[in-house]
Coordinates of C-alpha atoms in Angstrom, one line a residue:
M1115 CA 23.9 -2.1 17.1
S1116 CA 24.7 -5.2 15.1
E1117 CA 22.8 -5.8 12.0
S1118 CA 20.2 -8.5 13.2
T1119 CA 19.1 -11.5 11.1
N1120 CA 16.2 -14.2 11.8
N1121 CA 15.8 -17.4 10.2
Q1122 CA 12.4 -16.7 7.9
T1123 CA 12.5 -15.1 4.3
P1124 CA 11.4 -11.4 4.3
D1125 CA 8.4 -10.5 1.7
L1126 CA 9.3 -7.0 1.9
V1127 CA 12.0 -4.5 1.7
V1128 CA 12.1 -1.3 3.3
Y1129 CA 14.7 1.8 2.3
G1130 CA 14.8 4.2 4.9
A1131 CA 13.6 2.3 7.7
A1132 CA 15.4 4.2 10.1
G1133 CA 13.1 7.1 9.7
R1134 CA 9.6 7.9 10.9
V1135 CA 7.7 6.8 7.6
G1136 CA 9.9 3.8 7.4
R1137 CA 9.4 3.1 10.8
A1138 CA 5.8 3.3 10.7
V1139 CA 5.8 1.0 7.5
V1140 CA 8.1 -1.7 9.1
T1141 CA 5.5 -1.2 12.5
E1142 CA 2.4 -1.6 10.2
A1143 CA 3.7 -4.5 7.9
V1144 CA 4.2 -6.5 10.6
T1145 CA 1.2 -6.0 12.7
R1146 CA -0.3 -8.1 9.6
G1147 CA 2.2 -10.8 9.9
H1148 CA 4.9 -9.8 7.1
R1149 CA 8.2 -10.6 7.4
V1150 CA 10.8 -7.3 6.7
T1151 CA 14.1 -6.4 5.7
A1152 CA 14.6 -3.3 6.8
V1153 CA 17.6 -1.2 5.0
V1154 CA 19.5 2.0 6.9
R1155 CA 22.4 3.3 6.0
D1156 CA 23.8 3.1 9.3
P1157 CA 22.5 -0.1 11.6
D1158 CA 23.3 1.9 14.7
R1159 CA 20.4 4.1 14.4
A1160 CA 18.0 1.9 13.6
F1161 CA 17.1 0.9 17.3
G1162 CA 14.1 -0.9 18.2
L1163 CA 13.9 -2.1 14.6
G1164 CA 15.2 -5.5 14.6
S1165 CA 12.7 -8.5 15.6
D1166 CA 12.0 -11.9 15.0
A1167 CA 10.0 -10.6 11.9
V1168 CA 12.8 -7.7 10.6
T1169 CA 16.0 -8.3 9.5
V1170 CA 18.1 -4.9 9.9
V1171 CA 20.4 -4.3 7.0
R1172 CA 23.1 -1.8 6.1
G1173 CA 22.6 -0.6 2.4
D1174 CA 23.0 2.5 0.0
V1175 CA 19.5 3.5 -1.8
T1176 CA 22.0 5.6 -4.6
D1177 CA 23.8 2.3 -5.4
H1178 CA 22.3 0.2 -7.9
A1179 CA 24.1 -2.7 -6.6
S1180 CA 23.3 -2.5 -2.8
V1181 CA 19.7 -2.0 -3.8
A1182 CA 20.0 -5.5 -6.0
A1183 CA 21.6 -7.4 -2.9
T1184 CA 19.3 -6.0 -0.3
A1185 CA 16.0 -6.5 -2.3
A1186 CA 17.1 -10.2 -3.4
G1187 CA 14.5 -12.6 -2.7
H1188 CA 11.9 -10.3 -2.0
R1189 CA 8.4 -9.8 -3.9
A1190 CA 7.8 -5.9 -3.0
A1191 CA 9.7 -3.1 -1.9
I1192 CA 8.8 0.5 -0.2
N1193 CA 11.4 3.7 -0.6
T1194 CA 10.9 6.5 2.1
T1195 CA 14.4 7.8 2.0
V1196 CA 15.4 11.3 2.1
R1197 CA 19.1 12.9 2.4
L1198 CA 18.6 16.6 3.7
G1199 CA 22.5 17.4 3.2
V1200 CA 22.1 16.6 0.0
P1201 CA 20.5 18.4 -3.2
S1202 CA 17.1 17.4 -3.7
E1203 CA 17.5 16.7 -7.3
E1204 CA 20.4 15.2 -7.0
F1205 CA 19.6 12.6 -4.6
F1206 CA 16.2 11.6 -5.4
V1207 CA 17.4 11.0 -9.2
A1208 CA 20.5 9.1 -8.2
A1209 CA 18.1 6.8 -5.7
A1210 CA 15.2 6.3 -8.6
K1211 CA 18.0 5.1 -10.8
A1212 CA 20.0 2.9 -8.3
L1213 CA 16.5 1.7 -7.2
V1214 CA 15.0 1.0 -10.7
A1215 CA 18.3 -1.0 -11.8
G1216 CA 18.8 -2.9 -8.7
L1217 CA 15.2 -4.2 -8.2
T1218 CA 14.8 -5.2 -11.5
A1219 CA 18.1 -6.9 -11.4
A1220 CA 16.9 -8.6 -8.4
G1221 CA 13.2 -9.8 -10.0
V1222 CA 10.9 -7.9 -7.1
G1223 CA 7.8 -7.6 -8.5
R1224 CA 6.1 -4.3 -7.1
F1225 CA 7.8 -0.8 -5.8
V1226 CA 6.1 2.0 -4.3
T1227 CA 7.9 5.2 -3.2
L1228 CA 7.2 8.3 -1.4
G1229 CA 6.8 11.6 -3.3
V1230 CA 5.2 14.6 -1.9
T1231 CA 1.8 16.2 -2.6
S1232 CA 3.4 19.6 -3.6
T1233 CA 4.1 17.9 -7.5
L1234 CA 0.8 16.8 -8.1
E1235 CA -1.6 19.2 -9.9
T1236 CA -4.4 21.4 -8.8
A1237 CA -6.0 22.1 -12.1
P1238 CA -4.9 20.7 -15.8
G1239 CA -0.9 21.2 -16.3
V1240 CA -0.6 23.1 -13.1
R1241 CA 1.4 21.6 -10.4
L1242 CA 1.1 23.2 -6.7
M1243 CA 4.9 23.7 -6.1
D1244 CA 4.5 25.9 -9.6
D1245 CA 1.7 28.4 -7.7
P1246 CA 3.7 32.0 -7.6
G1247 CA 3.2 31.7 -3.6
F1248 CA 4.7 28.6 -3.2
P1249 CA 7.8 29.1 -0.6
E1250 CA 10.9 29.0 -3.0
P1251 CA 13.5 26.4 -0.4
A1252 CA 10.2 24.2 -0.2
R1253 CA 9.6 24.3 -4.2
V1254 CA 14.1 23.6 -4.7
F1255 CA 13.4 20.4 -2.5
C1256 CA 10.1 19.6 -4.4
R1257 CA 12.0 19.5 -7.7
G1258 CA 13.8 16.7 -6.6
H1259 CA 10.3 14.6 -6.1
A1260 CA 9.6 16.1 -9.6
A1261 CA 12.7 14.9 -11.1
E1262 CA 12.3 11.1 -9.6
W1263 CA 8.9 11.4 -11.0
E1264 CA 9.8 12.2 -14.2
L1265 CA 12.4 9.7 -14.4
L1266 CA 10.3 6.9 -13.0
R1267 CA 7.7 7.3 -16.1
G1268 CA 10.8 7.2 -18.6
T1269 CA 12.8 4.8 -17.8
A1270 CA 11.3 2.3 -15.3
G1271 CA 10.6 -0.3 -18.2
G1272 CA 9.0 -3.7 -16.6
L1273 CA 9.3 -2.7 -13.1
D1274 CA 5.7 -2.8 -11.4
W1275 CA 5.6 1.2 -9.5
L1276 CA 3.9 3.4 -7.9
M1277 CA 4.8 7.3 -6.4
V1278 CA 2.5 7.8 -3.2
C1279 CA 2.0 11.3 -2.5
P1280 CA 0.9 12.4 0.9
P1281 CA 0.4 16.3 2.4
D1282 CA 2.5 17.4 5.0
L1283 CA 2.8 14.9 7.6
S1284 CA 1.3 15.6 10.7
S1285 CA 2.2 14.2 14.3
G1286 CA -0.9 15.5 16.0
H1287 CA -3.4 14.2 13.3
P1288 CA -4.8 11.5 15.1
R1289 CA -5.1 7.9 13.3
T1290 CA -8.5 7.2 11.2
G1291 CA -7.6 3.4 9.9
R1292 CA -8.7 4.8 6.6
Y1293 CA -7.3 7.3 3.8
R1294 CA -8.7 8.7 0.6
T1295 CA -7.1 8.7 -2.7
A1296 CA -6.8 10.4 -5.9
E1297 CA -5.0 10.2 -9.0
G1298 CA -2.7 12.9 -9.8
T1299 CA -4.4 15.7 -8.0
V1300 CA -4.2 17.2 -4.9
I1301 CA -6.7 16.1 -2.5
P1302 CA -8.1 19.9 -0.9
G1303 CA -7.3 20.1 2.8
G1304 CA -6.0 16.6 3.3
R1305 CA -4.2 15.6 6.2
I1306 CA -2.4 12.2 7.3
C1307 CA -0.4 11.1 10.1
H1308 CA 2.5 8.6 9.4
D1309 CA 0.3 5.2 10.7
D1310 CA -2.5 6.1 8.5
L1311 CA 0.5 6.7 5.7
A1312 CA 2.2 3.5 6.2
R1313 CA -1.1 1.9 5.8
A1314 CA -1.5 3.0 2.4
L1315 CA 1.9 2.3 1.8
V1316 CA 1.9 -1.3 2.7
D1317 CA -1.6 -1.9 1.0
E1318 CA -0.2 -0.6 -2.1
A1319 CA 3.0 -2.8 -1.9
V1320 CA 2.0 -6.1 -0.8
D1321 CA -1.8 -6.3 0.3
A1322 CA -4.0 -4.4 -1.9
P1323 CA -2.0 -3.1 -5.1
R1324 CA -4.8 -1.4 -6.9
H1325 CA -2.8 1.8 -8.5
R1326 CA 0.3 1.2 -11.3
R1327 CA 2.4 4.0 -12.9
I1328 CA 0.5 7.2 -11.7
Q1329 CA 1.0 9.3 -9.0
L1330 CA -1.3 8.5 -5.8
A1331 CA -2.5 11.4 -3.7
V1332 CA -3.0 10.0 -0.4
A1333 CA -4.8 11.9 2.8
A1334 CA -6.7 10.6 6.2
G1335 CA -10.4 9.1 5.5

């Protein structure tokens, strides 16, 4: 598949658009009438993404110059990327640094990135991932998002950002069209499907941004 183009100016750029969450975000945004730039590492794997409302481009979320180039002219950005073949802390920190630098250089006004619920607190000062019974392989992965969170808090400058933290995503959980939120704390028993998560991400990025510079838990309403 070659990179697709259209003659309209997109208002939302989505990084990791070929993944399950990224595809759901693109679909949700287009359904609402937004024009989207879908950034992927390999356009040949972005089957079904290109359309009159979607421009598919190649990009590297860990390269600030690539981020700046792909984000230029957009008013908001959503990041849903993950690379399981790279150590978690290495990837998420590199991506956060490049996104902050690149989006700032491009003049993007709003940035929403995807985190995980395990980095949220279950009690003051106690994160879910700190529980002694938390699986160690999952804890290792979560450390990357925790390091990303610390970097955003310390170096995001004037960028208007938000980290949205869903529970484990469930393809079997039905779409509700609603979601609940909590600031910095786990939502007990929370579940959410990709479509409802996409709704929350697009709301916070472009249509109804209400939270800034925090970790925001989301779960189906």
